[in-house]
Short mmCIF file of C-alpha atoms and ligand atoms in Angstrom, two decimals:
data_model
loop_
_atom_site.label_atom_id
_atom_site.label_comp_id
_atom_site.label_asym_id
_atom_site.label_seq_id
_atom_site.Cartn_x
_atom_site.Cartn_y
_atom_site.Cartn_z
CA MET A 3 91.26 75.76 74.00
CA ASP A 4 93.73 73.85 71.89
CA THR A 5 95.75 76.78 70.53
CA THR A 6 98.65 78.39 72.34
CA ILE A 7 98.32 82.15 72.29
CA ALA A 8 101.12 84.68 72.64
CA ALA A 9 101.23 88.44 73.17
CA ILE A 10 103.32 91.33 74.43
CA SER A 11 101.86 92.10 77.86
CA THR A 12 103.73 95.31 78.50
CA ALA A 13 102.62 98.70 77.19
CA TYR A 14 104.44 99.92 74.09
CA GLY A 15 107.27 102.33 74.82
CA GLU A 16 110.49 102.28 76.81
CA ALA A 17 110.49 100.53 80.18
CA GLY A 18 112.87 98.85 82.59
CA ILE A 19 111.65 95.40 81.72
CA GLY A 20 108.81 93.96 79.66
CA ILE A 21 106.87 90.71 79.53
CA VAL A 22 105.97 88.56 76.55
CA ARG A 23 103.79 85.63 77.41
CA MET A 24 102.00 82.53 76.17
CA SER A 25 99.11 80.39 77.30
CA GLY A 26 98.00 77.04 75.99
CA PRO A 27 99.04 73.41 75.67
CA ASP A 28 102.26 74.10 73.72
CA SER A 29 103.61 76.81 76.00
CA LEU A 30 106.40 74.65 77.39
CA LYS A 31 107.29 73.25 73.96
CA VAL A 32 107.59 76.75 72.48
CA LEU A 33 109.46 78.08 75.51
CA ARG A 34 112.03 75.31 75.08
CA LYS A 35 112.58 76.43 71.46
CA VAL A 36 112.94 80.13 72.25
CA PHE A 37 114.71 80.19 75.62
CA VAL A 38 118.11 78.78 76.56
CA PRO A 39 118.58 78.71 80.35
CA ARG A 40 122.09 79.71 81.40
CA VAL A 41 122.40 76.42 83.32
CA CYS A 42 122.30 74.32 80.12
CA THR A 43 123.54 74.29 76.54
CA ALA A 44 121.50 75.29 73.47
CA GLU A 45 121.13 71.58 72.61
CA ASP A 46 119.83 70.69 76.08
CA ALA A 47 117.36 73.60 76.13
CA ALA A 48 114.88 71.57 74.03
CA ALA A 49 114.44 69.07 76.86
CA PHE A 50 115.11 71.29 79.85
CA GLU A 51 112.99 70.44 82.88
CA TYR A 52 111.54 73.67 84.26
CA GLU A 53 110.56 73.64 87.87
CA PRO A 54 107.08 75.23 87.94
CA ARG A 55 106.94 78.88 89.03
CA HIS A 56 110.73 79.23 89.25
CA MET A 57 112.64 81.97 87.51
CA TYR A 58 115.45 81.04 85.14
CA PHE A 59 118.04 83.41 83.74
CA GLY A 60 119.17 82.83 80.14
CA SER A 61 118.86 83.99 76.55
CA ALA A 62 115.98 84.28 74.13
CA VAL A 63 116.90 83.12 70.64
CA ASP A 64 115.10 83.28 67.28
CA ALA A 65 114.24 80.38 64.99
CA ALA A 66 117.78 80.44 63.53
CA GLY A 67 119.27 80.23 67.02
CA SER A 68 120.48 83.85 66.97
CA PHE A 69 120.59 85.73 70.27
CA ILE A 70 117.70 88.18 70.91
CA ASP A 71 118.02 89.33 74.52
CA ASP A 72 118.95 88.28 78.06
CA CYS A 73 115.76 87.23 79.81
CA LEU A 74 114.18 85.69 82.86
CA ALA A 75 111.80 82.83 82.11
CA VAL A 76 109.05 81.31 84.17
CA TYR A 77 106.81 78.35 83.44
CA MET A 78 103.46 77.97 85.24
CA PRO A 79 101.66 74.75 84.37
CA GLY A 80 97.87 74.72 84.52
CA PRO A 81 95.56 74.65 86.30
CA ASN A 82 97.45 76.80 88.82
CA SER A 83 98.02 79.71 86.48
CA TYR A 84 96.17 82.90 85.57
CA THR A 85 94.41 81.31 82.60
CA GLY A 86 94.16 77.86 84.10
CA GLU A 87 96.31 76.61 81.20
CA ASP A 88 100.05 76.12 80.85
CA VAL A 89 101.58 79.59 80.84
CA ALA A 90 105.14 80.66 80.01
CA GLU A 91 106.53 84.17 80.31
CA LEU A 92 109.75 85.82 79.33
CA GLN A 93 110.90 89.02 81.01
CA CYS A 94 113.21 90.93 78.72
CA HIS A 95 114.71 94.40 78.52
CA GLY A 96 111.96 96.97 78.09
CA SER A 97 112.52 97.64 74.41
CA MET A 98 109.95 97.31 71.65
CA VAL A 99 112.58 95.62 69.51
CA SER A 100 113.12 92.92 72.09
CA TYR A 101 109.37 92.39 72.66
CA LYS A 102 108.64 92.09 68.97
CA LYS A 103 111.51 89.69 68.28
CA ILE A 104 110.51 87.47 71.20
CA LEU A 105 106.87 87.48 70.10
CA ALA A 106 107.95 86.58 66.56
CA ALA A 107 110.04 83.72 67.96
CA PHE A 108 107.03 82.44 69.95
CA LEU A 109 104.88 82.58 66.80
CA ASP A 110 107.59 80.81 64.76
CA GLY A 111 107.67 78.18 67.50
CA GLY A 112 103.97 77.40 67.02
CA ALA A 113 102.00 79.95 69.06
CA VAL A 114 99.31 82.16 67.53
CA PRO A 115 98.74 85.87 68.26
CA ALA A 116 96.31 86.44 71.16
CA GLU A 117 93.25 88.59 70.70
CA ARG A 118 92.37 91.42 73.06
CA GLY A 119 91.66 90.08 76.53
CA GLU A 120 92.11 86.50 75.39
CA PHE A 121 94.21 85.50 78.40
CA THR A 122 91.47 86.70 80.73
CA LYS A 123 88.77 85.21 78.51
CA ARG A 124 90.49 81.85 78.86
CA ALA A 125 90.67 82.36 82.63
CA PHE A 126 86.91 82.92 82.55
CA MET A 127 86.25 79.95 80.26
CA ASN A 128 88.36 77.73 82.49
CA GLY A 129 86.41 78.78 85.58
CA LYS A 130 89.27 80.69 87.20
CA MET A 131 86.97 83.69 87.61
CA ASP A 132 83.44 84.72 86.67
CA LEU A 133 82.56 87.44 84.19
CA ALA A 134 82.23 90.24 86.75
CA GLN A 135 85.67 89.35 88.10
CA ALA A 136 87.12 89.24 84.59
CA GLU A 137 85.70 92.69 83.89
CA ALA A 138 87.30 93.94 87.10
CA VAL A 139 90.71 93.03 85.66
CA ILE A 140 90.38 95.65 82.94
CA ASP A 141 89.05 98.13 85.50
CA LEU A 142 92.12 97.53 87.67
CA ILE A 143 94.34 98.22 84.69
CA LYS A 144 92.46 101.34 83.68
CA ALA A 145 91.95 102.74 87.20
CA ARG A 146 93.22 106.27 87.52
CA SER A 147 92.37 106.99 91.13
CA SER A 148 92.99 105.05 94.32
CA ARG A 149 89.23 104.67 94.88
CA SER A 150 88.55 103.27 91.44
CA PHE A 151 91.44 100.85 91.95
CA GLU A 152 89.98 99.82 95.31
CA CYS A 153 86.52 99.28 93.83
CA ALA A 154 87.94 97.24 90.97
CA GLY A 155 89.96 95.19 93.48
CA GLN A 156 86.85 94.52 95.50
CA GLN A 157 84.99 93.35 92.40
CA TYR A 158 87.98 91.25 91.35
CA SER A 159 87.93 89.51 94.71
CA GLY A 160 84.34 88.50 93.99
CA THR A 161 82.23 90.64 96.34
CA LEU A 162 79.80 91.75 93.63
CA SER A 163 79.59 88.22 92.24
CA GLU A 164 78.82 86.80 95.67
CA LYS A 165 76.05 89.32 96.20
CA VAL A 166 74.54 88.64 92.77
CA LYS A 167 74.81 84.89 93.23
CA ALA A 168 73.06 85.15 96.61
CA ILE A 169 70.19 87.11 95.04
CA ARG A 170 69.93 84.58 92.21
CA LYS A 171 69.80 81.77 94.74
CA GLU A 172 66.85 83.43 96.43
CA LEU A 173 65.13 83.90 93.06
CA LEU A 174 65.74 80.28 92.22
CA GLY A 175 64.03 79.33 95.49
CA GLU A 176 61.01 81.35 94.41
CA LEU A 177 60.99 79.75 90.96
CA VAL A 178 61.02 76.30 92.53
CA GLN A 179 58.24 77.29 94.92
CA LEU A 180 56.19 78.69 92.02
CA THR A 181 56.53 75.44 90.11
CA VAL A 182 55.33 73.51 93.14
CA ASN A 183 52.37 75.85 93.52
CA MET A 184 51.52 75.56 89.84
CA ASP A 185 51.68 71.78 89.95
CA TYR A 186 49.73 71.44 93.20
CA PRO A 187 47.42 74.47 93.42
CA ASP A 188 45.75 74.82 96.78
CA GLU A 189 42.71 77.02 96.50
CA ASP A 190 42.21 77.47 100.24
CA ILE A 191 45.54 78.94 101.04
CA GLU A 192 46.00 80.90 97.83
CA GLN A 193 45.88 84.25 99.62
CA VAL A 194 48.54 83.16 102.08
CA VAL A 195 50.73 81.95 99.21
CA TYR A 196 50.40 85.27 97.32
CA GLY A 197 51.02 87.30 100.46
CA LYS A 198 54.21 85.45 101.32
CA LEU A 199 55.39 85.49 97.73
CA LEU A 200 54.90 89.25 97.54
CA ASN A 201 56.94 89.78 100.71
CA ARG A 202 59.82 87.69 99.46
CA VAL A 203 59.93 89.00 95.89
CA SER A 204 59.74 92.61 96.99
CA SER A 205 62.53 92.10 99.51
CA ILE A 206 64.68 90.55 96.76
CA ASP A 207 63.79 93.53 94.57
CA ASP A 208 65.00 95.85 97.36
CA GLU A 209 68.37 94.14 97.30
CA VAL A 210 68.59 94.54 93.51
CA LEU A 211 67.68 98.21 93.84
CA LYS A 212 70.26 98.74 96.58
CA LEU A 213 72.97 97.43 94.30
CA GLN A 214 71.64 99.42 91.37
CA SER A 215 71.52 102.61 93.39
CA SER A 216 75.25 102.42 94.09
CA SER A 217 75.97 102.65 90.38
CA GLU A 218 75.89 106.44 90.14
CA GLU A 219 78.58 106.69 92.79
CA GLY A 220 80.34 103.80 91.07
CA ARG A 221 80.30 105.57 87.71
CA ILE A 222 81.82 108.68 89.26
CA ILE A 223 84.46 106.66 91.08
CA LYS A 224 85.37 104.91 87.85
CA GLU A 225 85.18 107.76 85.34
CA GLY A 226 85.78 110.75 87.59
CA LEU A 227 83.43 113.50 88.73
CA LYS A 228 82.76 116.05 86.01
CA VAL A 229 82.81 119.46 87.63
CA ALA A 230 82.10 122.80 85.96
CA ILE A 231 83.09 126.06 87.61
CA VAL A 232 80.60 128.75 86.65
CA GLY A 233 80.13 132.37 87.58
CA LYS A 234 80.29 135.79 86.04
CA PRO A 235 83.68 137.25 85.05
CA ASN A 236 86.10 138.21 87.83
CA VAL A 237 84.41 136.41 90.71
CA GLY A 238 87.49 134.19 91.01
CA LYS A 239 86.65 131.03 89.02
CA SER A 240 90.15 130.71 87.72
CA SER A 241 91.56 131.34 91.20
CA VAL A 242 89.28 128.71 92.77
CA LEU A 243 90.33 126.21 90.12
CA ASN A 244 93.97 126.99 90.82
CA MET A 245 93.44 126.62 94.54
CA LEU A 246 92.04 123.13 93.98
CA LEU A 247 94.79 122.24 91.52
CA ARG A 248 97.48 123.40 93.93
CA ALA A 249 96.03 121.26 96.69
CA ASP A 250 96.38 118.17 94.51
CA ARG A 251 99.56 116.45 95.49
CA SER A 252 98.92 113.23 93.67
CA ILE A 253 99.88 112.39 90.16
CA VAL A 254 97.11 112.11 87.62
CA THR A 255 98.51 110.73 84.44
CA ASP A 256 97.45 111.98 81.06
CA ILE A 257 96.23 109.06 79.06
CA PRO A 258 95.47 109.99 75.47
CA GLY A 259 92.31 108.56 74.01
CA THR A 260 90.43 108.34 77.31
CA THR A 261 87.56 110.59 78.32
CA ARG A 262 89.93 113.54 78.55
CA ASP A 263 89.07 114.96 75.14
CA THR A 264 86.87 117.72 76.51
CA ILE A 265 88.59 118.00 79.85
CA GLU A 266 91.30 120.47 80.48
CA GLU A 267 92.23 119.95 84.11
CA GLN A 268 92.14 116.92 86.31
CA ILE A 269 92.92 116.40 89.97
CA SER A 270 92.77 113.63 92.49
CA LEU A 271 90.81 114.69 95.54
CA ARG A 272 90.75 112.26 98.47
CA GLY A 273 91.33 109.41 96.05
CA LEU A 274 88.62 110.56 93.62
CA THR A 275 89.30 111.80 90.13
CA ILE A 276 87.82 115.23 89.53
CA CYS A 277 87.62 116.35 85.91
CA PHE A 278 87.02 120.03 85.33
CA VAL A 279 84.94 120.37 82.19
CA ASP A 280 84.57 123.40 80.02
CA THR A 281 87.32 125.40 81.68
CA ALA A 282 88.12 127.14 78.37
CA GLY A 283 86.08 130.18 79.35
CA ILE A 284 87.86 130.46 82.66
CA HIS A 285 91.23 130.90 81.07
CA GLU A 286 90.15 133.42 78.45
CA SER A 287 91.70 136.84 78.64
CA GLU A 288 89.93 139.82 80.14
CA ASP A 289 88.91 141.39 76.84
CA LYS A 290 87.17 138.23 75.77
CA VAL A 291 85.28 137.66 78.98
CA GLU A 292 82.15 139.37 77.71
CA SER A 293 81.59 136.52 75.31
CA ILE A 294 81.59 133.96 78.12
CA GLY A 295 78.56 134.50 80.32
CA ILE A 296 75.30 132.68 80.38
CA GLU A 297 75.43 130.85 77.06
CA ARG A 298 78.68 129.20 77.91
CA SER A 299 77.45 128.32 81.41
CA LYS A 300 74.40 126.58 79.98
CA ASP A 301 76.68 124.22 78.18
CA ALA A 302 78.65 123.57 81.35
CA PHE A 303 75.41 123.04 83.28
CA ASN A 304 74.51 120.22 80.95
CA LYS A 305 77.88 118.53 80.83
CA ALA A 306 78.72 118.50 84.53
CA ASP A 307 77.85 116.10 87.34
CA LEU A 308 78.43 118.96 89.76
CA LEU A 309 78.51 122.74 89.41
CA LEU A 310 80.72 124.97 91.47
CA LEU A 311 78.93 128.28 91.30
CA VAL A 312 81.31 131.06 92.27
CA LEU A 313 80.18 134.42 93.69
CA ASP A 314 82.11 137.40 95.00
CA VAL A 315 81.20 138.08 98.66
CA ALA A 316 82.54 141.61 98.47
CA ALA A 317 80.40 142.76 95.56
CA PRO A 318 76.63 143.01 95.37
CA LEU A 319 74.87 140.33 93.38
CA GLU A 320 74.23 141.40 89.81
CA GLU A 321 71.69 140.16 87.32
CA GLU A 322 74.16 137.72 85.85
CA ASP A 323 74.76 136.19 89.30
CA THR A 324 71.08 135.81 90.08
CA GLU A 325 70.36 134.40 86.65
CA LEU A 326 73.01 131.74 87.18
CA LEU A 327 71.75 131.09 90.70
CA SER A 328 68.23 130.58 89.37
CA MET A 329 69.50 128.28 86.66
CA ALA A 330 71.30 126.21 89.29
CA VAL A 331 68.20 125.67 91.45
CA GLY A 332 67.41 121.97 91.53
CA ARG A 333 70.76 121.05 89.97
CA PRO A 334 73.66 119.46 91.78
CA ALA A 335 75.65 122.54 92.76
CA ILE A 336 77.88 123.89 95.48
CA MET A 337 77.76 127.63 95.96
CA ILE A 338 81.14 129.16 96.59
CA ALA A 339 81.21 132.58 98.17
CA ASN A 340 84.74 133.65 97.26
CA LYS A 341 87.02 136.54 98.30
CA GLN A 342 86.19 135.98 101.95
CA ASP A 343 89.54 137.62 102.83
CA LEU A 344 88.16 140.97 101.65
CA VAL A 345 85.34 140.90 104.17
CA ASN A 346 86.95 139.15 107.14
CA GLY A 347 86.55 141.35 110.21
CA GLN A 348 84.14 143.74 108.51
CA ALA A 349 80.96 142.51 110.04
CA ASP A 350 78.53 144.44 107.86
CA GLU A 351 79.97 146.95 105.43
CA GLY A 352 82.06 144.86 103.04
CA VAL A 353 79.87 141.75 103.09
CA CYS A 354 77.52 141.84 100.13
CA VAL A 355 76.67 138.18 99.64
CA THR A 356 75.41 136.54 102.79
CA GLU A 357 73.94 133.13 103.44
CA GLU A 358 70.65 134.94 104.03
CA ILE A 359 70.65 136.39 100.51
CA LEU A 360 71.49 133.05 98.95
CA ARG A 361 68.86 131.16 100.91
CA LYS A 362 66.17 131.43 98.28
CA TYR A 363 68.40 129.78 95.68
CA MET A 364 69.19 126.80 97.86
CA ALA A 365 67.31 123.71 98.91
CA GLU A 366 66.55 122.99 102.55
CA GLY A 367 69.71 122.10 104.46
CA GLU A 368 72.10 123.50 101.85
CA SER A 369 74.57 126.26 102.59
CA PRO A 370 77.26 128.13 100.68
CA VAL A 371 80.96 127.52 101.29
CA PHE A 372 82.86 130.67 102.16
CA VAL A 373 86.38 130.59 100.75
CA SER A 374 89.25 132.80 99.82
CA ALA A 375 91.08 131.58 96.77
CA ARG A 376 93.77 134.09 97.72
CA THR A 377 94.52 132.76 101.22
CA GLY A 378 93.25 129.20 100.84
CA GLU A 379 90.68 129.70 103.58
CA GLY A 380 87.75 127.30 103.24
CA LEU A 381 89.61 124.90 100.94
CA GLU A 382 89.17 121.93 103.26
CA GLU A 383 85.47 122.54 103.63
CA LEU A 384 85.12 122.81 99.87
CA GLU A 385 86.92 119.48 99.47
CA ASP A 386 84.66 117.93 102.14
CA ARG A 387 81.62 119.12 100.23
CA ILE A 388 82.83 117.75 96.90
CA GLU A 389 83.69 114.41 98.49
CA SER A 390 80.37 114.07 100.25
CA PHE A 391 78.56 114.97 97.04
CA VAL A 392 80.03 111.78 95.56
CA THR A 393 79.53 109.55 98.55
CA GLY A 394 76.18 111.11 99.45
CA GLY A 395 77.68 111.61 102.92
CA ARG A 396 77.56 107.87 103.50
CA VAL A 397 80.48 106.24 105.19
CA ARG A 398 80.80 102.97 103.38
CA LYS A 399 81.49 99.77 105.21
CA GLU A 400 84.31 97.61 104.00
CA ASP A 401 82.00 94.97 102.53
CA ASP A 402 79.56 97.37 100.85
CA VAL A 403 79.42 96.61 97.15
CA ILE A 404 79.61 99.47 94.67
CA VAL A 405 78.56 98.76 91.10
CA THR A 406 80.95 100.58 88.77
CA SER A 407 80.11 98.97 85.43
CA ALA A 408 77.50 100.51 83.14
CA ARG A 409 76.74 97.00 81.85
CA HIS A 410 76.01 95.73 85.34
CA ALA A 411 73.94 98.81 86.20
CA ALA A 412 71.79 98.34 83.09
CA LEU A 413 71.21 94.66 83.91
CA LEU A 414 70.27 95.51 87.50
CA THR A 415 67.81 98.14 86.26
CA LYS A 416 66.17 95.63 83.95
CA ALA A 417 66.08 92.96 86.66
CA HIS A 418 64.42 95.46 88.98
CA GLU A 419 61.80 96.27 86.33
CA GLU A 420 61.00 92.58 85.95
CA LEU A 421 60.69 92.10 89.71
CA ALA A 422 58.57 95.24 90.12
CA GLN A 423 56.29 93.92 87.41
CA ALA A 424 56.15 90.54 89.13
CA CYS A 425 55.14 92.27 92.38
CA GLY A 426 52.37 94.13 90.58
CA MET A 427 51.07 90.87 89.16
CA ILE A 428 51.20 89.12 92.52
CA LYS A 429 49.19 91.96 94.04
CA ALA A 430 46.65 91.65 91.23
CA GLY A 431 46.43 87.91 91.90
CA GLU A 432 47.48 86.99 88.36
CA ALA A 433 48.18 83.38 87.44
CA MET A 434 51.41 81.93 88.80
CA ASP A 435 52.77 81.03 85.38
CA PHE A 436 52.62 84.69 84.31
CA ILE A 437 54.45 85.80 87.44
CA GLU A 438 57.04 83.12 86.87
CA VAL A 439 58.00 84.63 83.49
CA ASN A 440 59.11 87.91 85.08
CA ILE A 441 60.95 86.26 87.94
CA ARG A 442 62.78 83.99 85.53
CA ALA A 443 63.70 86.99 83.36
CA ALA A 444 65.20 88.74 86.42
CA PHE A 445 67.08 85.55 87.28
CA ASP A 446 68.57 85.36 83.77
CA LEU A 447 69.44 89.06 83.63
CA LEU A 448 71.38 88.82 86.87
CA GLY A 449 73.16 85.75 85.51
CA GLU A 450 74.56 87.93 82.72
CA ILE A 451 76.50 89.90 85.34
CA THR A 452 78.42 86.87 86.54
CA GLY A 453 78.42 85.29 83.08
CA GLU A 454 76.28 82.23 83.89
CA THR A 455 73.71 83.28 81.29
CA ALA A 456 75.91 85.48 79.09
CA GLY A 457 75.93 84.56 75.41
CA ASP A 458 78.84 84.81 72.97
CA GLU A 459 77.85 88.31 71.94
CA VAL A 460 78.15 89.59 75.49
CA LEU A 461 81.50 87.88 75.95
CA THR A 462 82.88 89.30 72.71
CA GLU A 463 81.71 92.76 73.72
CA VAL A 464 83.21 92.51 77.20
CA PHE A 465 86.60 91.20 76.14
CA SER A 466 86.97 93.58 73.19
CA ARG A 467 87.44 96.35 75.77
CA PHE A 468 90.63 94.69 77.01
CA CYS A 469 94.17 95.42 76.01
CA LEU A 470 96.32 92.98 74.11
CA GLY A 471 98.31 90.68 76.35
CA LYS A 472 95.79 90.61 79.23
P1 GDP B 503 87.45 134.73 86.94
O1 GDP B 503 87.31 135.73 85.86
O2 GDP B 503 86.14 134.41 87.57
O3 GDP B 503 88.19 133.48 86.53
O4 GDP B 503 88.30 135.43 88.09
P2 GDP B 503 89.85 135.34 88.45
O5 GDP B 503 90.17 134.09 89.13
O6 GDP B 503 90.63 135.70 87.24
O7 GDP B 503 89.95 136.52 89.53
C1 GDP B 503 89.57 137.84 89.24
C2 GDP B 503 90.29 138.76 90.17
O8 GDP B 503 89.90 138.51 91.52
C3 GDP B 503 91.79 138.59 90.14
O9 GDP B 503 92.40 139.88 90.25
C4 GDP B 503 92.08 137.76 91.37
O10 GDP B 503 93.38 138.00 91.90
C5 GDP B 503 91.03 138.24 92.32
N1 GDP B 503 90.67 137.19 93.27
C6 GDP B 503 90.28 135.93 93.02
N2 GDP B 503 90.02 135.28 94.15
C7 GDP B 503 90.25 136.13 95.16
C8 GDP B 503 90.15 136.07 96.59
O11 GDP B 503 89.80 135.05 97.21
N3 GDP B 503 90.45 137.19 97.28
C9 GDP B 503 90.84 138.35 96.69
N4 GDP B 503 91.12 139.39 97.47
N5 GDP B 503 90.92 138.44 95.36
C10 GDP B 503 90.65 137.36 94.59
#
């Protein structure tokens, strides 16, 4: 890359400090034009010897030599830099005016404006990271919950890439073996060859499927779990929502333009983002509640990853309850028997909704959660249930890889289809060169995850999702 790119790396708006940076062969040359270290004169700045990765205090100046801002400067020569190229950064006061003037001075000095994600694209091109790691950078930046940040960090450190590379290595072994078999066919042991091949390819396919099957959890970790609270009027939906909101002691920032458009409330629960969808009905006033009901719930049923179906334990089930319960059968739902405080201590009389009654609406092993939105009773169990819905009750080991990217999940699905097809053909004793086509396709598809086989189109698509300056 022979151009030197420059961009404002800090988000627009007021901040304590901000960073404007450059990458490319002329970074040092341009830095010397724009920055005057306090330890030298303006004339000497043009030849100042920067010690790599040391901070210098001084002033940024424009092309006419006029003062812009007091700054800290750092020069990081390649290849030991983020992009692998020569990088220079100025830290200035966190004002848009300062950022823009410094960027203009960099451009006047010979740099060109960076495109979205171009710093990371260069890091990828220069072999500092593979494509899956580069994609993790944007996930780190966009992470809104501690778990999504952790998953992105894991991917950034290369765990997914290592796994994919290991699978590709095994596939390559099979491709080599197939070529040998095609070149030197041995009629007598053909059955043995097919039998062994089937074992190996199907065990590789299992590994692909295992990765792929983590992607649903990964999607929820990355985007948040979409939860809809449904139930007939007055069962306590709004109160249950408030109970969960009150329990949330973390900060979930509102980021305009993200998936929040249809989401009214958001919490962080045990490091997971929970987005409550379609809560409009819940907040409507009493006289409008009639209009809510089943129609509205249908919509929520379709939008949500998980339903919280609220019932009133102290009132007999009505048609609207049972209709909702029937609609929820076979869907991901947690039944919440609310207003438990009204029936505590009244063994029989007050209790109208029992586990027994609800049994026919629940799958084997499921049970309702008894809560009181008024006293907070049952809150922890409800949180446990929501959490284990996401994790499937699995306790993940440190080195377990979770696929969070829709792009990766789609490639894994396709690779699995190719391998499954290959297995079918092996079983049918088809010719080796036909089987080879599917195995090679799986090999190439997996290479798109790490970028080994990703074309320009894929790269453009991936990096266009980045922010400027990263
Ligand atoms: P929604 O229409 O389903 O959203 O119901 P609300 O949350 O507005 O609650 C309806 C009524 O039930 C209100 O008067 C609440 O104070 C009351 N309520 C909600 N949850 C509880 C609870 O756990 N115990 C008791 N005793 N009352 C509750």
